[in-house]
XYZ file of C-alpha atoms in Angstrom:
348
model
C 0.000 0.000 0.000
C 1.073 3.318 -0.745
C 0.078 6.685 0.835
C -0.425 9.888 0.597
C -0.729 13.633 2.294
C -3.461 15.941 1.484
C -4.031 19.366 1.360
C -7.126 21.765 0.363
C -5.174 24.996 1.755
C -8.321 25.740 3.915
C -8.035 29.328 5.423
C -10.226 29.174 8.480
C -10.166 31.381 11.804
C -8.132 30.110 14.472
C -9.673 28.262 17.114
C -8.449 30.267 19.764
C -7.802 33.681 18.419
C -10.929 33.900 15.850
C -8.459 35.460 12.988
C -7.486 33.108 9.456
C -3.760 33.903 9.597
C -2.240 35.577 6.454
C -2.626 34.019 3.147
C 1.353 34.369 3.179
C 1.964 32.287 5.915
C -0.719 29.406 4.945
C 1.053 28.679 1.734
C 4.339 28.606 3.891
C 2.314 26.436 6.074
C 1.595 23.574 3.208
C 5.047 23.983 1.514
C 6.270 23.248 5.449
C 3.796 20.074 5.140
C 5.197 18.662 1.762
C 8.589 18.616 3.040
C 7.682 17.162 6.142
C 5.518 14.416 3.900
C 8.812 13.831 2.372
C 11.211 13.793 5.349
C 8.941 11.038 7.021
C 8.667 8.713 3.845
C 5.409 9.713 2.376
C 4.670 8.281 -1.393
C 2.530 11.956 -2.517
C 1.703 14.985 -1.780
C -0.968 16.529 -2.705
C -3.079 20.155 -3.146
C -6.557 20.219 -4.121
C -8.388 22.793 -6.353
C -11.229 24.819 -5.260
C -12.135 28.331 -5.941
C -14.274 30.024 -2.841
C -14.346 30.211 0.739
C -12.760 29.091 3.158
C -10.072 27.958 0.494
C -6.403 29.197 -0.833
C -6.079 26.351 -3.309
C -7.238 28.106 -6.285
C -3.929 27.481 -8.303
C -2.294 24.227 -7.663
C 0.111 24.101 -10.484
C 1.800 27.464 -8.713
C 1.718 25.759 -5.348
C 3.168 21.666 -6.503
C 5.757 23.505 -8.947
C 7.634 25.511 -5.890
C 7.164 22.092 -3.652
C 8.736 20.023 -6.782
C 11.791 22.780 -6.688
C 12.351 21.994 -2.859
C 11.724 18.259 -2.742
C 13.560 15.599 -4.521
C 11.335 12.275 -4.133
C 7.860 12.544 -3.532
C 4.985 12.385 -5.848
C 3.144 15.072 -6.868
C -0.404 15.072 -7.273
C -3.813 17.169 -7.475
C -6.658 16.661 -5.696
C -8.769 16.841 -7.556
C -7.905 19.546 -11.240
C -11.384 20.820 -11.552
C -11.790 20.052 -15.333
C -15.223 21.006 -15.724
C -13.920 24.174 -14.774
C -11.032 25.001 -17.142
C -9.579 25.955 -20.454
C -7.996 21.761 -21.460
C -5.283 23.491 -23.321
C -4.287 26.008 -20.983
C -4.550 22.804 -17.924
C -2.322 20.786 -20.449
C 0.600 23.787 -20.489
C 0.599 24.487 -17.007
C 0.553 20.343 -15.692
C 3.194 19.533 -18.845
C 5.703 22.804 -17.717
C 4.963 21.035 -13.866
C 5.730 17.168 -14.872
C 9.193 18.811 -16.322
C 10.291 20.992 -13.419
C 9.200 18.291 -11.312
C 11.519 15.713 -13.383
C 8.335 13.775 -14.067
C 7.017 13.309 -10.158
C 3.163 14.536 -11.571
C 0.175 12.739 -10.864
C -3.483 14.210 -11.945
C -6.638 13.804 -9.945
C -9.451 15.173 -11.967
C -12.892 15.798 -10.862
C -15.909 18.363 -11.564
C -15.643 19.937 -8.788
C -17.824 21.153 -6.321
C -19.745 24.267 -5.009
C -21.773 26.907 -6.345
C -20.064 29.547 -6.119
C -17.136 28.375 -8.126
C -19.361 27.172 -10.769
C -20.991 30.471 -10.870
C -17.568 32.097 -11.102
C -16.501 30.466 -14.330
C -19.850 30.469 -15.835
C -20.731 26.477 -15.646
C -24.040 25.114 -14.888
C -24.983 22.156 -12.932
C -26.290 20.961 -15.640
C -23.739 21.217 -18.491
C -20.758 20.099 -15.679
C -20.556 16.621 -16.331
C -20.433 17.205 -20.043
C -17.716 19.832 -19.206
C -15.976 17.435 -17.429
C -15.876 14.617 -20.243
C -15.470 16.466 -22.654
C -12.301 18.424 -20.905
C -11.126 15.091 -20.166
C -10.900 13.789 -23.414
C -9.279 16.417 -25.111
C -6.523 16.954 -22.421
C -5.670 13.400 -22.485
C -5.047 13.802 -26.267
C -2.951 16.638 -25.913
C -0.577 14.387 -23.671
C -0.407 11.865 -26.589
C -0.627 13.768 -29.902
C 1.890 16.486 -31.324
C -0.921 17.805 -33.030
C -4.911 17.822 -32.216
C -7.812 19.091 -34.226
C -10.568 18.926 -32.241
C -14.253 20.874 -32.482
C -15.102 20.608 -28.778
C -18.236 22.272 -27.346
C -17.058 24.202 -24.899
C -14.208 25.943 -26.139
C -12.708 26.903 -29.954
C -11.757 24.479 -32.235
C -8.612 23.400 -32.410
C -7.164 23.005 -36.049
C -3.844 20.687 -36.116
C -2.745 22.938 -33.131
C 0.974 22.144 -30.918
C 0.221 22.808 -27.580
C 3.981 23.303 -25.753
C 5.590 22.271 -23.679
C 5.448 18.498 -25.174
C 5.871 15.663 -22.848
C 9.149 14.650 -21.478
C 8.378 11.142 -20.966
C 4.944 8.821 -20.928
C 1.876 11.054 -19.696
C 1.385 11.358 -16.154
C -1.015 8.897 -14.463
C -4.627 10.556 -14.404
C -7.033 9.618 -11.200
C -10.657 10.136 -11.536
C -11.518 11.548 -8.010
C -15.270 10.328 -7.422
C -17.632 11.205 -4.079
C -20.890 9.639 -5.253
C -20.919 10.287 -8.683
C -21.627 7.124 -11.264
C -20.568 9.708 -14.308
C -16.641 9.920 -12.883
C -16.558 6.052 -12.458
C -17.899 5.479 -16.118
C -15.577 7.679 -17.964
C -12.479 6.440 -15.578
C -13.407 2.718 -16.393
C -13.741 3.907 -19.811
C -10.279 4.818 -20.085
C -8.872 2.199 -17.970
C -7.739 5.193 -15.429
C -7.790 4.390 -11.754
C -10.164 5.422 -9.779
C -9.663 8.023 -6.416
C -12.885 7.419 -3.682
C -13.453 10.376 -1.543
C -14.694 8.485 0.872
C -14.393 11.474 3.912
C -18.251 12.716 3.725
C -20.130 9.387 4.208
C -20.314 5.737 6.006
C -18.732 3.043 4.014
C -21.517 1.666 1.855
C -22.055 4.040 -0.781
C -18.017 4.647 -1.371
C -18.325 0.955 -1.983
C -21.448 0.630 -3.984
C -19.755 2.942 -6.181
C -16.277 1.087 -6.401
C -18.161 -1.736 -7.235
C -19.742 0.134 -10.433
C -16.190 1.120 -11.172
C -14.628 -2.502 -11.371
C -18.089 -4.375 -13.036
C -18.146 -0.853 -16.004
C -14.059 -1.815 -16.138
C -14.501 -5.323 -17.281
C -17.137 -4.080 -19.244
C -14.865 -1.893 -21.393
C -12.543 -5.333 -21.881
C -9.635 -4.125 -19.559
C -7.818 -6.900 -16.908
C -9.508 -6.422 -13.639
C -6.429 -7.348 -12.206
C -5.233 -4.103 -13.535
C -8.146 -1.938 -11.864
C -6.710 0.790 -8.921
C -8.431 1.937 -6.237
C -7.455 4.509 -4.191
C -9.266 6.366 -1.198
C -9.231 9.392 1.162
C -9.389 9.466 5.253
C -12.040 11.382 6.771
C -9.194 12.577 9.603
C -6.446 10.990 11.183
C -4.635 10.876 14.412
C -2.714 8.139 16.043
C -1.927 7.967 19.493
C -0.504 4.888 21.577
C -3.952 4.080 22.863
C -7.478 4.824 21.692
C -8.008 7.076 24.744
C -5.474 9.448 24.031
C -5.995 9.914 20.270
C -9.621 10.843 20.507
C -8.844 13.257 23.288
C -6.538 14.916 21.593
C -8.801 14.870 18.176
C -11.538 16.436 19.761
C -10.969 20.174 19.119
C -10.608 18.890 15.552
C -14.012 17.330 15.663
C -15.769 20.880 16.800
C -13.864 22.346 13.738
C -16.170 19.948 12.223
C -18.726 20.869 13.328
C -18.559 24.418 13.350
C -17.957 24.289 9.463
C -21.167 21.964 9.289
C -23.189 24.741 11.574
C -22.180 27.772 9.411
C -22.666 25.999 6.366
C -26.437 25.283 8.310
C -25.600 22.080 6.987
C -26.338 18.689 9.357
C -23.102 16.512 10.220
C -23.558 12.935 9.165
C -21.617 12.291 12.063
C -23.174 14.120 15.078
C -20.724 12.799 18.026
C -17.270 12.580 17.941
C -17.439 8.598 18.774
C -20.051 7.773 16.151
C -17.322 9.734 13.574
C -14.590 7.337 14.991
C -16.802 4.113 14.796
C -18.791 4.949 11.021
C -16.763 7.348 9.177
C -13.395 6.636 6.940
C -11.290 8.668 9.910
C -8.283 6.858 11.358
C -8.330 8.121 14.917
C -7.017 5.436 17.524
C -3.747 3.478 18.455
C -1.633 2.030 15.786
C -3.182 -1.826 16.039
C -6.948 0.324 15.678
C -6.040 2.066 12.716
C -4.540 -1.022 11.082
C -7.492 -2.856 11.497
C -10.160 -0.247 10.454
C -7.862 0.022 7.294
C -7.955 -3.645 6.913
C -11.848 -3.350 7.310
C -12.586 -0.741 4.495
C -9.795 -2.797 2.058
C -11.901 -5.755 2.692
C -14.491 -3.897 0.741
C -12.713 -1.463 -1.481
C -9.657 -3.197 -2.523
C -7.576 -0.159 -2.679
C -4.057 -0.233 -1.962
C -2.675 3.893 -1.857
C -4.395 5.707 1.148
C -4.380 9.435 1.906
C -3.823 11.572 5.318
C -4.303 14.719 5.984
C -1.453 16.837 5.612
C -2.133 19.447 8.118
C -2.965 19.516 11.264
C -6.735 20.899 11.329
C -7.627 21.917 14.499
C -4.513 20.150 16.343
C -1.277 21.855 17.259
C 1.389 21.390 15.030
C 3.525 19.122 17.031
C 1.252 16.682 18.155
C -0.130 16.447 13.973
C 3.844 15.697 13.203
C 4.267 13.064 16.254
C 0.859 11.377 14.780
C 2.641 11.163 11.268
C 5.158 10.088 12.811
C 3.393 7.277 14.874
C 2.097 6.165 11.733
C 5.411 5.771 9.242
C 7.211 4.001 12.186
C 4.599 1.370 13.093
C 1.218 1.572 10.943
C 2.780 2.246 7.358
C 4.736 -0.713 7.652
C 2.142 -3.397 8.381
C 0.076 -1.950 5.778
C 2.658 -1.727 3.054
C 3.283 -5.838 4.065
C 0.161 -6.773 4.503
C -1.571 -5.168 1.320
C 0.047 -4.968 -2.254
C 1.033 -2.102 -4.046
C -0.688 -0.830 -6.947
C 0.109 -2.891 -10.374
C 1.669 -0.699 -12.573
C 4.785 1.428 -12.030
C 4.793 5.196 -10.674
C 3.550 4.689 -6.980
């Protein structure tokens, strides 16, 4: 198994004083958290894409190129490029200049995206996303594997036997289709034969894994090797402590962020209580032998073999975040990476 951290820049008030600190030092803050992802033995790090409140992620290429100039190893992904969203060609240039400077450490999440208010800032309805999405797709994974494209999209001019520079320096980069609920991400990553990224944070189990399920029955389907299907899948929160006691203690001012966010969004919590969100959700909050087991538990249904953490510390101090990491390269990564196989093809 392979893992990953994960950020989505969120710039939120501090719990104790009330005030976000400066944009400035939050992007210090996640640079900070690659390196650290690095130093402990991480396999990615990544930096999600939204554009509104309460996030700073709204350019991701800008953000992974400076990390790829101050790390040497780790992977670099996004979590998720909001396709539906953006210009193909103009995504293509700014991931292909990235998978250079990074010396080929890129790897693409793509998604629709989410939220209203982003949508309504690039002019994209809810109903013309998915189509945005697809059709975004396709042509961005032909600019990764033809020197020239003509192409009479929808949604943006035609292209008419057009280069699009910087060309590839090697194979393309390994594309993830990041999927919450949505059948229409599953279909057109099985169509492909790209693996597929769960969310898996918002929810119990069961629909995560209704949904993987679609994914590997649509990739036979389409003729590909099931053997060859990837799963991967997100953490709802994380924090490892030598017993269960202690870690949910010390998670629980994380768990009124949670909250909070849910109560000015007016928005119920799936997860009302701290305990039911350590018993039903994806979160990996307990001592190293609980973790490995709930892990275990959600593989036994998913099959996936990478994971992702949270990068940052969300509501804990900074220290006791790192000791957690920590706790979990020294004695959880390394069951995990024994006990369940690494994904089938090379890159992670």
């Amino acid at each position: 198994m392979k893992f990953l951290a994960i950020t989505l820049i969120t710039h939120a008030p501090d719990p104790v004083t009330g005030v976000p600190a400066p944009a400035r030092q939050r992007f210090r803050e996640v640079v900070d958290s690659a390196l650290t992802a690095e130093e402990l033995g991480f396999d990615g790090f990544g930096v999600g894409e939204r554009h509104e409140r309460p996030f700073l992620s709204s350019s991701p290429p800008v953000v992974l190129s400076h990390i790829a100039a101050l790390t040497r190893r780790i992977r670099l992904f996004t979590a998720v490029t909001t396709l539906s969203l953006l210009d193909p060609v103009r995504a293509y240039e700014d991931y292909a200049t990235l998978d250079h400077l990074s010396g080929g450490r890129l790897e693409l999440m793509i998604g629709k995206g989410n939220g209203t208010a982003q949508r309504d800032l690039f002019h994209v309805t809810a109903e013309d996303q998915w189509e945005r999405n697809t059709e975004g797709y396709e042509l961005f994974r032909r600019l990764w594997r033809e020197d020239r494209v003509t192409a009479r999209p929808r949604f943006r001019p035609a292209l008419e036997d057009a280069e699009v520079l910087p060309r590839p320096g090697g194979p393309p980069p390994r594309v993830w289709h990041g999927s919450a609920t949505s059948r229409e991400s599953v279909d057109l990553a099985a169509r492909h034969g790209d693996p597929l990224f769960s969310a898996n944070v918002t929810h119990p189990m069961g629909p995560y894994a209704e949904l993987i399920r679609h994914y590997r029955e649509r990739w036979a389907h389409h003729g590909h090797d099931p053997a060859l299907a990837v799963v991967g899948a997100g953490t709802a929160g994380f924090h490892a402590a030598r017993t269960s006691q202690a870690a949910v203690a010390a998670y629980r001012p994380a768990f009124e962020q949670y909250l909070a966010f849910h109560k000015q969004a007016e928005v119920d919590p799936v997860f009302p209580y701290l305990e039911d969100f350590v018993e039903r959700s994806s979160a990996l909050i307990g001592s190293p032998q609980q973790i490995v087991e709930k892990v275990h538990r959600y593989h036994a249904e998913f099959g996936h073999t990478v994971l992702h953490l949270q990068a940052e510390p969300g509501g804990l101090p900074a220290d006791a975040h790192r000791a957690s990491l920590e706790l979990f390269q020294s004695e959880i990564a390394p069951v995990l990476r024994r006990e369940i196989p690494d994904p089938p093809f090379p890159g992670l």
